[in-house]
């Protein structure tokens, strides 16, 4: 069974972008998050005991171009919601 979950959400909170997607069908070690510039990809694969792939998940999201790629972090909640956050680049001379 393969699926592409269309329910991922992106929201903006001040200088932070947040992307949330449900990966509750997978264990944490089955979930992989990668980022390259403003592209975030979440993938997961569940294997049977014989090594056969029994479930997959893939979702990608483009953060806006002003995202600082070094600020990307992810957190997997107890409910299976994976949240990826990233911050906007600070303008020169701007302080926190």
Short mmCIF file of N, CA and C in Angstrom, two decimals:
data_model
loop_
_atom_site.label_atom_id
_atom_site.label_comp_id
_atom_site.label_asym_id
_atom_site.label_seq_id
_atom_site.Cartn_x
_atom_site.Cartn_y
_atom_site.Cartn_z
N UNK A 1 0.85 -1.17 0.00
CA UNK A 1 0.00 0.00 0.00
C UNK A 1 0.89 1.23 0.00
N UNK A 2 0.64 2.14 -0.88
CA UNK A 2 1.39 3.38 -0.94
C UNK A 2 0.41 4.53 -0.85
N UNK A 3 0.85 5.59 -0.17
CA UNK A 3 -0.04 6.74 -0.06
C UNK A 3 0.76 8.01 -0.07
N UNK A 4 0.12 9.07 -0.48
CA UNK A 4 0.71 10.39 -0.43
C UNK A 4 -0.28 11.23 0.34
N UNK A 5 0.06 11.59 1.56
CA UNK A 5 -0.85 12.28 2.45
C UNK A 5 -0.97 13.74 2.05
N UNK A 6 -2.15 14.18 1.62
CA UNK A 6 -2.32 15.56 1.20
C UNK A 6 -2.63 16.50 2.36
N UNK A 7 -2.60 16.01 3.59
CA UNK A 7 -3.06 16.81 4.72
C UNK A 7 -1.95 17.58 5.42
N UNK A 8 -0.73 17.57 4.90
CA UNK A 8 0.34 18.35 5.50
C UNK A 8 -0.06 19.82 5.52
N UNK A 9 0.31 20.52 6.59
CA UNK A 9 -0.07 21.92 6.72
C UNK A 9 1.16 22.78 6.92
N UNK A 10 1.18 23.96 6.30
CA UNK A 10 2.23 24.94 6.52
C UNK A 10 1.57 26.16 7.14
N UNK A 11 2.19 26.68 8.19
CA UNK A 11 1.70 27.94 8.75
C UNK A 11 2.90 28.81 9.11
N UNK A 12 2.62 30.10 9.27
CA UNK A 12 3.65 31.07 9.62
C UNK A 12 3.33 31.65 10.98
N UNK A 13 4.33 31.64 11.87
CA UNK A 13 4.20 32.24 13.18
C UNK A 13 5.35 33.23 13.36
N UNK A 14 5.10 34.49 13.10
CA UNK A 14 6.17 35.48 13.16
C UNK A 14 7.23 35.18 12.13
N UNK A 15 8.48 34.97 12.58
CA UNK A 15 9.60 34.66 11.68
C UNK A 15 9.78 33.16 11.47
N UNK A 16 8.84 32.35 11.93
CA UNK A 16 8.98 30.90 11.84
C UNK A 16 7.94 30.31 10.90
N UNK A 17 8.38 29.38 10.05
CA UNK A 17 7.50 28.58 9.23
C UNK A 17 7.39 27.21 9.88
N UNK A 18 6.20 26.64 9.86
CA UNK A 18 5.99 25.34 10.47
C UNK A 18 5.19 24.45 9.51
N UNK A 19 5.67 23.22 9.33
CA UNK A 19 5.04 22.23 8.46
C UNK A 19 4.72 21.02 9.33
N UNK A 20 3.48 20.58 9.33
CA UNK A 20 3.08 19.43 10.15
C UNK A 20 2.43 18.38 9.27
N UNK A 21 2.80 17.12 9.51
CA UNK A 21 2.24 16.01 8.75
C UNK A 21 2.07 14.81 9.68
N UNK A 22 1.06 13.98 9.41
CA UNK A 22 0.77 12.81 10.24
C UNK A 22 1.55 11.60 9.75
N UNK A 23 2.45 11.09 10.58
CA UNK A 23 3.20 9.86 10.26
C UNK A 23 2.96 8.81 11.34
N UNK A 24 1.78 8.85 11.95
CA UNK A 24 1.47 7.96 13.08
C UNK A 24 1.45 6.48 12.70
N UNK A 25 1.36 6.16 11.43
CA UNK A 25 1.36 4.76 11.00
C UNK A 25 2.76 4.14 11.02
N UNK A 26 3.78 4.97 11.33
CA UNK A 26 5.16 4.52 11.29
C UNK A 26 5.85 4.74 12.62
N UNK A 27 6.84 3.92 12.90
CA UNK A 27 7.64 4.12 14.11
C UNK A 27 8.70 5.19 13.80
N UNK A 28 9.22 5.85 14.83
CA UNK A 28 10.20 6.93 14.59
C UNK A 28 11.39 6.53 13.73
N UNK A 29 11.89 5.31 13.90
CA UNK A 29 13.06 4.90 13.12
C UNK A 29 12.73 4.64 11.65
N UNK A 30 11.45 4.60 11.30
CA UNK A 30 11.04 4.40 9.91
C UNK A 30 10.85 5.72 9.16
N UNK A 31 10.93 6.84 9.87
CA UNK A 31 10.67 8.16 9.28
C UNK A 31 11.99 8.87 9.00
N UNK A 32 12.12 9.42 7.80
CA UNK A 32 13.32 10.15 7.40
C UNK A 32 12.90 11.54 6.93
N UNK A 33 13.57 12.56 7.47
CA UNK A 33 13.32 13.95 7.07
C UNK A 33 14.60 14.48 6.44
N UNK A 34 14.49 15.03 5.24
CA UNK A 34 15.64 15.65 4.59
C UNK A 34 15.26 17.07 4.18
N UNK A 35 16.27 17.93 4.13
CA UNK A 35 16.02 19.29 3.67
C UNK A 35 17.17 19.72 2.77
N UNK A 36 16.81 20.46 1.74
CA UNK A 36 17.79 21.01 0.82
C UNK A 36 17.26 22.37 0.41
N UNK A 37 17.97 23.42 0.87
CA UNK A 37 17.51 24.79 0.66
C UNK A 37 16.10 24.93 1.23
N UNK A 38 15.11 25.19 0.42
CA UNK A 38 13.76 25.38 0.95
C UNK A 38 12.86 24.15 0.77
N UNK A 39 13.39 23.05 0.25
CA UNK A 39 12.62 21.83 0.05
C UNK A 39 12.77 20.89 1.24
N UNK A 40 11.64 20.51 1.83
CA UNK A 40 11.61 19.55 2.93
C UNK A 40 10.92 18.29 2.41
N UNK A 41 11.55 17.13 2.64
CA UNK A 41 10.94 15.86 2.23
C UNK A 41 10.83 14.95 3.44
N UNK A 42 9.66 14.36 3.60
CA UNK A 42 9.42 13.39 4.66
C UNK A 42 9.07 12.07 3.97
N UNK A 43 9.80 11.01 4.33
CA UNK A 43 9.51 9.70 3.76
C UNK A 43 9.55 8.67 4.87
N UNK A 44 8.82 7.60 4.66
CA UNK A 44 8.80 6.50 5.63
C UNK A 44 8.53 5.20 4.88
N UNK A 45 9.05 4.13 5.44
CA UNK A 45 8.86 2.82 4.83
C UNK A 45 8.72 1.78 5.94
N UNK A 46 7.67 0.99 5.84
CA UNK A 46 7.44 -0.08 6.81
C UNK A 46 7.69 -1.42 6.12
N UNK A 47 8.52 -2.24 6.77
CA UNK A 47 8.88 -3.54 6.20
C UNK A 47 8.27 -4.67 7.00
N UNK A 48 7.88 -5.74 6.31
CA UNK A 48 7.45 -6.97 6.97
C UNK A 48 8.69 -7.70 7.46
N UNK A 49 8.49 -8.72 8.25
CA UNK A 49 9.62 -9.48 8.81
C UNK A 49 10.48 -10.12 7.73
N UNK A 50 9.91 -10.37 6.54
CA UNK A 50 10.69 -10.97 5.45
C UNK A 50 11.36 -9.92 4.56
N UNK A 51 11.24 -8.62 4.94
CA UNK A 51 11.87 -7.56 4.18
C UNK A 51 10.99 -6.94 3.10
N UNK A 52 9.79 -7.45 2.94
CA UNK A 52 8.86 -6.91 1.96
C UNK A 52 8.32 -5.56 2.42
N UNK A 53 8.27 -4.61 1.52
CA UNK A 53 7.71 -3.29 1.84
C UNK A 53 6.19 -3.43 1.93
N UNK A 54 5.63 -3.06 3.10
CA UNK A 54 4.19 -3.18 3.28
C UNK A 54 3.47 -1.83 3.36
N UNK A 55 4.20 -0.76 3.55
CA UNK A 55 3.59 0.56 3.57
C UNK A 55 4.67 1.61 3.32
N UNK A 56 4.32 2.65 2.58
CA UNK A 56 5.25 3.74 2.33
C UNK A 56 4.53 5.07 2.50
N UNK A 57 5.32 6.11 2.70
CA UNK A 57 4.80 7.46 2.85
C UNK A 57 5.80 8.41 2.25
N UNK A 58 5.32 9.41 1.51
CA UNK A 58 6.20 10.43 0.97
C UNK A 58 5.44 11.73 0.89
N UNK A 59 6.04 12.79 1.38
CA UNK A 59 5.42 14.11 1.30
C UNK A 59 6.53 15.14 1.19
N UNK A 60 6.33 16.12 0.34
CA UNK A 60 7.33 17.17 0.25
C UNK A 60 6.65 18.53 0.38
N UNK A 61 7.44 19.48 0.80
CA UNK A 61 6.94 20.82 1.08
C UNK A 61 8.03 21.81 0.70
N UNK A 62 7.63 22.91 0.10
CA UNK A 62 8.57 23.99 -0.20
C UNK A 62 8.31 25.13 0.78
N UNK A 63 9.31 25.42 1.61
CA UNK A 63 9.24 26.61 2.43
C UNK A 63 9.57 27.81 1.53
N UNK A 64 9.14 29.01 1.90
CA UNK A 64 9.48 30.19 1.10
C UNK A 64 11.00 30.37 0.98
N UNK A 65 11.41 31.12 -0.04
CA UNK A 65 12.84 31.28 -0.36
C UNK A 65 13.63 31.99 0.73
N UNK A 66 12.96 32.71 1.64
CA UNK A 66 13.70 33.44 2.67
C UNK A 66 14.03 32.61 3.91
N UNK A 67 13.82 31.29 3.83
CA UNK A 67 14.13 30.40 4.95
C UNK A 67 15.63 30.21 5.10
N UNK A 68 16.10 30.22 6.35
CA UNK A 68 17.48 29.91 6.66
C UNK A 68 17.61 28.39 6.72
N UNK A 69 18.28 27.74 5.77
CA UNK A 69 18.34 26.28 5.75
C UNK A 69 19.02 25.68 6.98
N UNK A 70 19.85 26.46 7.67
CA UNK A 70 20.53 25.96 8.87
C UNK A 70 19.60 25.97 10.09
N UNK A 71 18.43 26.56 9.96
CA UNK A 71 17.51 26.63 11.10
C UNK A 71 16.46 25.52 11.10
N UNK A 72 16.49 24.63 10.12
CA UNK A 72 15.47 23.59 10.01
C UNK A 72 15.63 22.56 11.13
N UNK A 73 14.53 22.32 11.85
CA UNK A 73 14.51 21.28 12.88
C UNK A 73 13.22 20.49 12.73
N UNK A 74 13.19 19.28 13.31
CA UNK A 74 11.97 18.47 13.28
C UNK A 74 11.72 17.87 14.65
N UNK A 75 10.44 17.61 14.91
CA UNK A 75 10.02 17.04 16.19
C UNK A 75 8.87 16.09 15.92
N UNK A 76 8.96 14.88 16.46
CA UNK A 76 7.90 13.89 16.33
C UNK A 76 7.15 13.79 17.64
N UNK A 77 5.88 14.19 17.64
CA UNK A 77 5.07 14.15 18.84
C UNK A 77 4.57 12.75 19.16
N UNK A 78 4.12 12.57 20.37
CA UNK A 78 3.61 11.27 20.82
C UNK A 78 2.40 10.82 19.99
N UNK A 79 1.67 11.76 19.40
CA UNK A 79 0.49 11.45 18.60
C UNK A 79 0.84 11.11 17.15
N UNK A 80 2.12 11.12 16.80
CA UNK A 80 2.55 10.79 15.44
C UNK A 80 2.58 11.97 14.51
N UNK A 81 2.38 13.17 15.05
CA UNK A 81 2.46 14.39 14.22
C UNK A 81 3.92 14.82 14.14
N UNK A 82 4.44 14.88 12.93
CA UNK A 82 5.80 15.33 12.71
C UNK A 82 5.73 16.81 12.36
N UNK A 83 6.47 17.63 13.12
CA UNK A 83 6.50 19.07 12.89
C UNK A 83 7.90 19.47 12.48
N UNK A 84 8.01 20.13 11.35
CA UNK A 84 9.28 20.65 10.85
C UNK A 84 9.19 22.17 10.91
N UNK A 85 10.19 22.80 11.53
CA UNK A 85 10.19 24.26 11.63
C UNK A 85 11.45 24.83 11.00
N UNK A 86 11.33 26.06 10.54
CA UNK A 86 12.47 26.79 9.99
C UNK A 86 12.20 28.28 10.17
N UNK A 87 13.28 29.03 10.31
CA UNK A 87 13.16 30.47 10.52
C UNK A 87 13.60 31.24 9.29
N UNK A 88 13.05 32.42 9.13
CA UNK A 88 13.45 33.32 8.06
C UNK A 88 14.86 33.83 8.32
N UNK A 89 15.59 34.12 7.25
CA UNK A 89 16.88 34.80 7.38
C UNK A 89 16.64 36.14 8.05
N UNK A 90 17.50 36.50 8.95
CA UNK A 90 17.41 37.84 9.57
C UNK A 90 18.07 38.86 8.64
N UNK A 91 17.45 40.00 8.53
CA UNK A 91 18.04 41.08 7.73
C UNK A 91 19.30 41.57 8.45
N UNK A 92 20.27 42.03 7.70
CA UNK A 92 21.50 42.54 8.31
C UNK A 92 21.17 43.66 9.26
N UNK A 93 21.78 43.60 10.45
CA UNK A 93 21.56 44.61 11.45
C UNK A 93 20.35 44.34 12.35
N UNK A 94 19.55 43.33 12.00
CA UNK A 94 18.37 42.99 12.80
C UNK A 94 18.79 42.12 13.97
N UNK A 95 18.27 42.38 15.15
CA UNK A 95 18.57 41.58 16.33
C UNK A 95 17.34 40.84 16.79
N UNK A 96 17.56 39.86 17.64
CA UNK A 96 16.45 39.04 18.13
C UNK A 96 15.54 39.80 19.05
#
